PDB file of C-alpha atoms in Angstrom:
ATOM      1  CA  MET A   1     -62.570-298.091-150.481  1.00 34.00           C
ATOM      2  CA  LEU A   2     -65.129-296.845-152.885  1.00 31.00           C
ATOM      3  CA  LEU A   3     -64.449-297.989-156.427  1.00 35.00           C
ATOM      4  CA  ARG A   4     -65.450-295.644-159.176  1.00 39.00           C
ATOM      5  CA  THR A   5     -65.859-296.718-162.744  1.00 40.00           C
ATOM      6  CA  LEU A   6     -62.737-296.073-164.772  1.00 42.00           C
ATOM      7  CA  SER A   7     -64.657-295.985-168.001  1.00 42.00           C
ATOM      8  CA  ALA A   8     -66.780-293.103-166.745  1.00 39.00           C
ATOM      9  CA  LEU A   9     -63.667-291.117-165.868  1.00 40.00           C
ATOM     10  CA  VAL A  10     -61.755-291.941-169.013  1.00 43.00           C
ATOM     11  CA  PHE A  11     -64.452-291.920-171.614  1.00 38.00           C
ATOM     12  CA  LEU A  12     -66.751-289.177-170.335  1.00 36.00           C
ATOM     13  CA  GLY A  13     -67.498-286.777-173.138  1.00 36.00           C
ATOM     14  CA  LEU A  14     -65.970-288.848-175.942  1.00 37.00           C
ATOM     15  CA  PRO A  15     -68.056-289.292-179.078  1.00 39.00           C
ATOM     16  CA  ALA A  16     -70.137-292.482-179.138  1.00 42.00           C
ATOM     17  CA  HIS A  17     -68.547-293.591-182.429  1.00 43.00           C
ATOM     18  CA  ALA A  18     -64.969-293.445-181.096  1.00 45.00           C
ATOM     19  CA  ASP A  19     -63.160-296.761-181.182  1.00 83.00           C
ATOM     20  CA  VAL A  20     -59.803-295.752-179.684  1.00 85.00           C
ATOM     21  CA  TRP A  21     -59.326-294.264-176.215  1.00 83.00           C
ATOM     22  CA  SER A  22     -56.300-293.442-174.126  1.00 87.00           C
ATOM     23  CA  PHE A  23     -55.735-293.046-170.412  1.00 91.00           C
ATOM     24  CA  GLY A  24     -52.864-292.709-168.001  1.00 90.00           C
ATOM     25  CA  THR A  25     -52.212-293.090-164.309  1.00 92.00           C
ATOM     26  CA  PRO A  26     -52.039-290.058-161.993  1.00 93.00           C
ATOM     27  CA  SER A  27     -48.228-290.305-161.844  1.00 92.00           C
ATOM     28  CA  GLY A  28     -48.039-289.937-165.633  1.00 90.00           C
ATOM     29  CA  ASN A  29     -45.670-292.916-165.719  1.00 93.00           C
ATOM     30  CA  ILE A  30     -48.113-295.357-167.347  1.00 94.00           C
ATOM     31  CA  GLU A  31     -50.134-294.666-170.480  1.00 93.00           C
ATOM     32  CA  CYS A  32     -52.590-296.979-172.244  1.00 94.00           C
ATOM     33  CA  ILE A  33     -54.440-297.081-175.538  1.00 92.00           C
ATOM     34  CA  VAL A  34     -57.611-299.165-175.862  1.00 91.00           C
ATOM     35  CA  GLY A  35     -59.129-300.013-179.230  1.00 91.00           C
ATOM     36  CA  GLU A  36     -62.505-301.537-179.969  1.00 87.00           C
ATOM     37  CA  GLY A  37     -63.566-302.825-183.352  1.00 83.00           C
ATOM     38  CA  PHE A  38     -65.651-305.434-185.142  1.00 81.00           C
ATOM     39  CA  ASN A  39     -63.130-308.180-184.308  1.00 82.00           C
ATOM     40  CA  GLY A  40     -62.927-307.372-180.586  1.00 89.00           C
ATOM     41  CA  SER A  41     -60.807-305.097-178.475  1.00 93.00           C
ATOM     42  CA  ASP A  42     -57.130-304.663-177.632  1.00 95.00           C
ATOM     43  CA  ILE A  43     -55.081-302.728-175.125  1.00 96.00           C
ATOM     44  CA  GLU A  44     -51.495-301.478-175.114  1.00 95.00           C
ATOM     45  CA  CYS A  45     -49.930-300.031-171.966  1.00 96.00           C
ATOM     46  CA  THR A  46     -46.447-298.555-171.528  1.00 95.00           C
ATOM     47  CA  ILE A  47     -44.535-297.798-168.360  1.00 95.00           C
ATOM     48  CA  TYR A  48     -41.750-295.269-168.865  1.00 93.00           C
ATOM     49  CA  LYS A  49     -39.725-295.133-165.633  1.00 92.00           C
ATOM     50  CA  ARG A  50     -38.751-298.407-163.951  1.00 93.00           C
ATOM     51  CA  ASN A  51     -36.623-299.275-160.936  1.00 93.00           C
ATOM     52  CA  GLN A  52     -36.347-303.013-161.619  1.00 89.00           C
ATOM     53  CA  ARG A  53     -35.861-305.257-164.615  1.00 89.00           C
ATOM     54  CA  ALA A  54     -39.019-306.920-165.928  1.00 89.00           C
ATOM     55  CA  LYS A  55     -40.025-310.273-164.449  1.00 87.00           C
ATOM     56  CA  VAL A  56     -40.692-311.512-167.968  1.00 89.00           C
ATOM     57  CA  SER A  57     -37.812-313.578-169.320  1.00 88.00           C
ATOM     58  CA  ALA A  58     -38.132-312.179-172.864  1.00 90.00           C
ATOM     59  CA  LEU A  59     -37.841-308.617-171.487  1.00 93.00           C
ATOM     60  CA  ALA A  60     -35.313-309.148-168.682  1.00 89.00           C
ATOM     61  CA  ALA A  61     -32.519-307.767-170.878  1.00 92.00           C
ATOM     62  CA  CYS A  62     -34.376-304.488-171.424  1.00 93.00           C
ATOM     63  CA  PRO A  63     -32.381-301.864-169.466  1.00 93.00           C
ATOM     64  CA  THR A  64     -34.226-299.956-166.759  1.00 91.00           C
ATOM     65  CA  SER A  65     -33.474-296.751-168.678  1.00 90.00           C
ATOM     66  CA  ARG A  66     -36.062-297.867-171.245  1.00 92.00           C
ATOM     67  CA  GLY A  67     -39.772-298.441-170.863  1.00 93.00           C
ATOM     68  CA  ILE A  68     -41.797-301.619-171.265  1.00 95.00           C
ATOM     69  CA  THR A  69     -44.947-301.981-173.367  1.00 96.00           C
ATOM     70  CA  PHE A  70     -47.480-304.791-172.957  1.00 97.00           C
ATOM     71  CA  PHE A  71     -50.120-305.560-175.584  1.00 97.00           C
ATOM     72  CA  MET A  72     -53.043-307.969-175.479  1.00 97.00           C
ATOM     73  CA  GLN A  73     -56.309-308.646-177.199  1.00 96.00           C
ATOM     74  CA  GLU A  74     -59.496-309.520-175.363  1.00 96.00           C
ATOM     75  CA  ARG A  75     -58.630-313.206-175.852  1.00 96.00           C
ATOM     76  CA  GLY A  76     -55.186-314.803-175.677  1.00 97.00           C
ATOM     77  CA  GLY A  77     -51.860-314.056-174.073  1.00 97.00           C
ATOM     78  CA  VAL A  78     -49.801-310.931-173.523  1.00 97.00           C
ATOM     79  CA  GLN A  79     -46.989-309.687-175.751  1.00 96.00           C
ATOM     80  CA  GLY A  80     -44.273-307.371-174.486  1.00 95.00           C
ATOM     81  CA  SER A  81     -41.568-305.162-175.911  1.00 95.00           C
ATOM     82  CA  CYS A  82     -38.818-302.824-174.779  1.00 94.00           C
ATOM     83  CA  THR A  83     -39.552-299.235-175.816  1.00 87.00           C
ATOM     84  CA  ALA A  84     -37.188-296.997-177.724  1.00 77.00           C
ATOM     85  CA  PRO A  85     -35.064-294.641-175.606  1.00 65.00           C
ATOM     86  CA  GLY A  86     -36.977-291.465-174.852  1.00 63.00           C
ATOM     87  CA  ALA A  87     -40.196-292.805-176.413  1.00 65.00           C
ATOM     88  CA  ARG A  88     -43.277-291.169-174.972  1.00 68.00           C
ATOM     89  CA  ALA A  89     -46.898-290.967-176.060  1.00 62.00           C
ATOM     90  CA  THR A  90     -48.291-287.586-176.983  1.00 62.00           C
ATOM     91  CA  GLY A  91     -50.768-287.496-174.104  1.00 66.00           C
ATOM     92  CA  THR A  92     -53.909-289.178-172.884  1.00 68.00           C
ATOM     93  CA  GLN A  93     -57.612-288.422-172.953  1.00 76.00           C
ATOM     94  CA  GLY A  94     -58.219-289.295-169.308  1.00 81.00           C
ATOM     95  CA  VAL A  95     -56.716-290.291-165.988  1.00 87.00           C
ATOM     96  CA  ALA A  96     -57.414-293.583-164.217  1.00 88.00           C
ATOM     97  CA  GLU A  97     -57.405-292.331-160.634  1.00 90.00           C
ATOM     98  CA  TYR A  98     -56.014-294.662-157.984  1.00 93.00           C
ATOM     99  CA  ASN A  99     -58.356-297.251-156.461  1.00 95.00           C
ATOM    100  CA  VAL A 100     -60.496-297.292-159.592  1.00 90.00           C
ATOM    101  CA  GLU A 101     -61.595-300.373-161.525  1.00 93.00           C
ATOM    102  CA  GLY A 102     -62.769-300.053-165.096  1.00 89.00           C
ATOM    103  CA  LYS A 103     -64.370-302.511-167.497  1.00 89.00           C
ATOM    104  CA  PHE A 104     -64.313-301.717-171.190  1.00 82.00           C
ATOM    105  CA  GLY A 105     -64.111-303.795-174.317  1.00 85.00           C
ATOM    106  CA  GLY A 106     -62.872-307.215-173.216  1.00 91.00           C
ATOM    107  CA  PHE A 107     -60.759-305.893-170.325  1.00 94.00           C
ATOM    108  CA  THR A 108     -60.871-305.078-166.656  1.00 96.00           C
ATOM    109  CA  CYS A 109     -58.154-302.770-165.335  1.00 96.00           C
ATOM    110  CA  TYR A 110     -57.464-301.663-161.789  1.00 97.00           C
ATOM    111  CA  SER A 111     -55.397-298.563-161.040  1.00 96.00           C
ATOM    112  CA  ALA A 112     -53.728-298.309-157.619  1.00 96.00           C
ATOM    113  CA  THR A 113     -50.705-296.637-156.064  1.00 95.00           C
ATOM    114  CA  SER A 114     -49.081-300.085-156.339  1.00 95.00           C
ATOM    115  CA  GLY A 115     -49.471-300.047-160.135  1.00 96.00           C
ATOM    116  CA  LEU A 116     -51.861-300.802-162.974  1.00 97.00           C
ATOM    117  CA  GLN A 117     -53.206-304.293-163.550  1.00 98.00           C
ATOM    118  CA  CYS A 118     -55.245-305.295-166.597  1.00 98.00           C
ATOM    119  CA  ARG A 119     -56.872-308.659-167.382  1.00 98.00           C
ATOM    120  CA  ASN A 120     -58.661-309.944-170.488  1.00 97.00           C
ATOM    121  CA  LEU A 121     -61.640-312.303-170.902  1.00 97.00           C
ATOM    122  CA  ASP A 122     -59.341-315.371-170.749  1.00 97.00           C
ATOM    123  CA  GLY A 123     -57.807-314.218-167.445  1.00 97.00           C
ATOM    124  CA  HIS A 124     -54.461-313.290-169.028  1.00 98.00           C
ATOM    125  CA  GLY A 125     -53.023-309.930-168.147  1.00 97.00           C
ATOM    126  CA  PHE A 126     -50.197-307.804-166.835  1.00 97.00           C
ATOM    127  CA  HIS A 127     -49.119-305.677-163.915  1.00 97.00           C
ATOM    128  CA  LEU A 128     -47.069-302.509-164.398  1.00 96.00           C
ATOM    129  CA  SER A 129     -45.344-300.506-161.665  1.00 96.00           C
ATOM    130  CA  ARG A 130     -41.914-298.952-161.174  1.00 95.00           C
ATOM    131  CA  ASN A 131     -40.804-302.035-159.203  1.00 94.00           C
ATOM    132  CA  ASN A 132     -42.700-304.789-160.995  1.00 93.00           C
ATOM    133  CA  GLN A 133     -43.529-305.552-164.614  1.00 94.00           C
ATOM    134  CA  GLN A 134     -45.005-308.994-165.119  1.00 94.00           C
ATOM    135  CA  VAL A 135     -47.528-310.995-167.127  1.00 95.00           C
ATOM    136  CA  PHE A 136     -49.935-313.718-165.999  1.00 95.00           C
TER     137      PHE A 136
END
């Protein structure tokens, strides 16, 4: 399959001085915010509707009626949290179409019908889908 650049889809038309971007998946179930600054970059992604409990021991108690948010910087591990009931972002600036890989800041993300996977420069990352939420 032809891979298109996520950053071109997400960031097309944004001002060059912008240091925070947002994107979501076509389903609207996953939304991410990427920040870039003098000290590096970070990414935070939230999945809202889930069918299974998270495969992360610290988040296994989070009920499936609540979302999961993963956060990581361009170096180091992943942090996760259970979202507040009914929490939802206010919208995104772009859509990461399925079968698209994007590289921006210190991250590479791949959007597919099977979910969204993001990895940082150290190889740490996460996978988010309705049936699977895990870190690596």
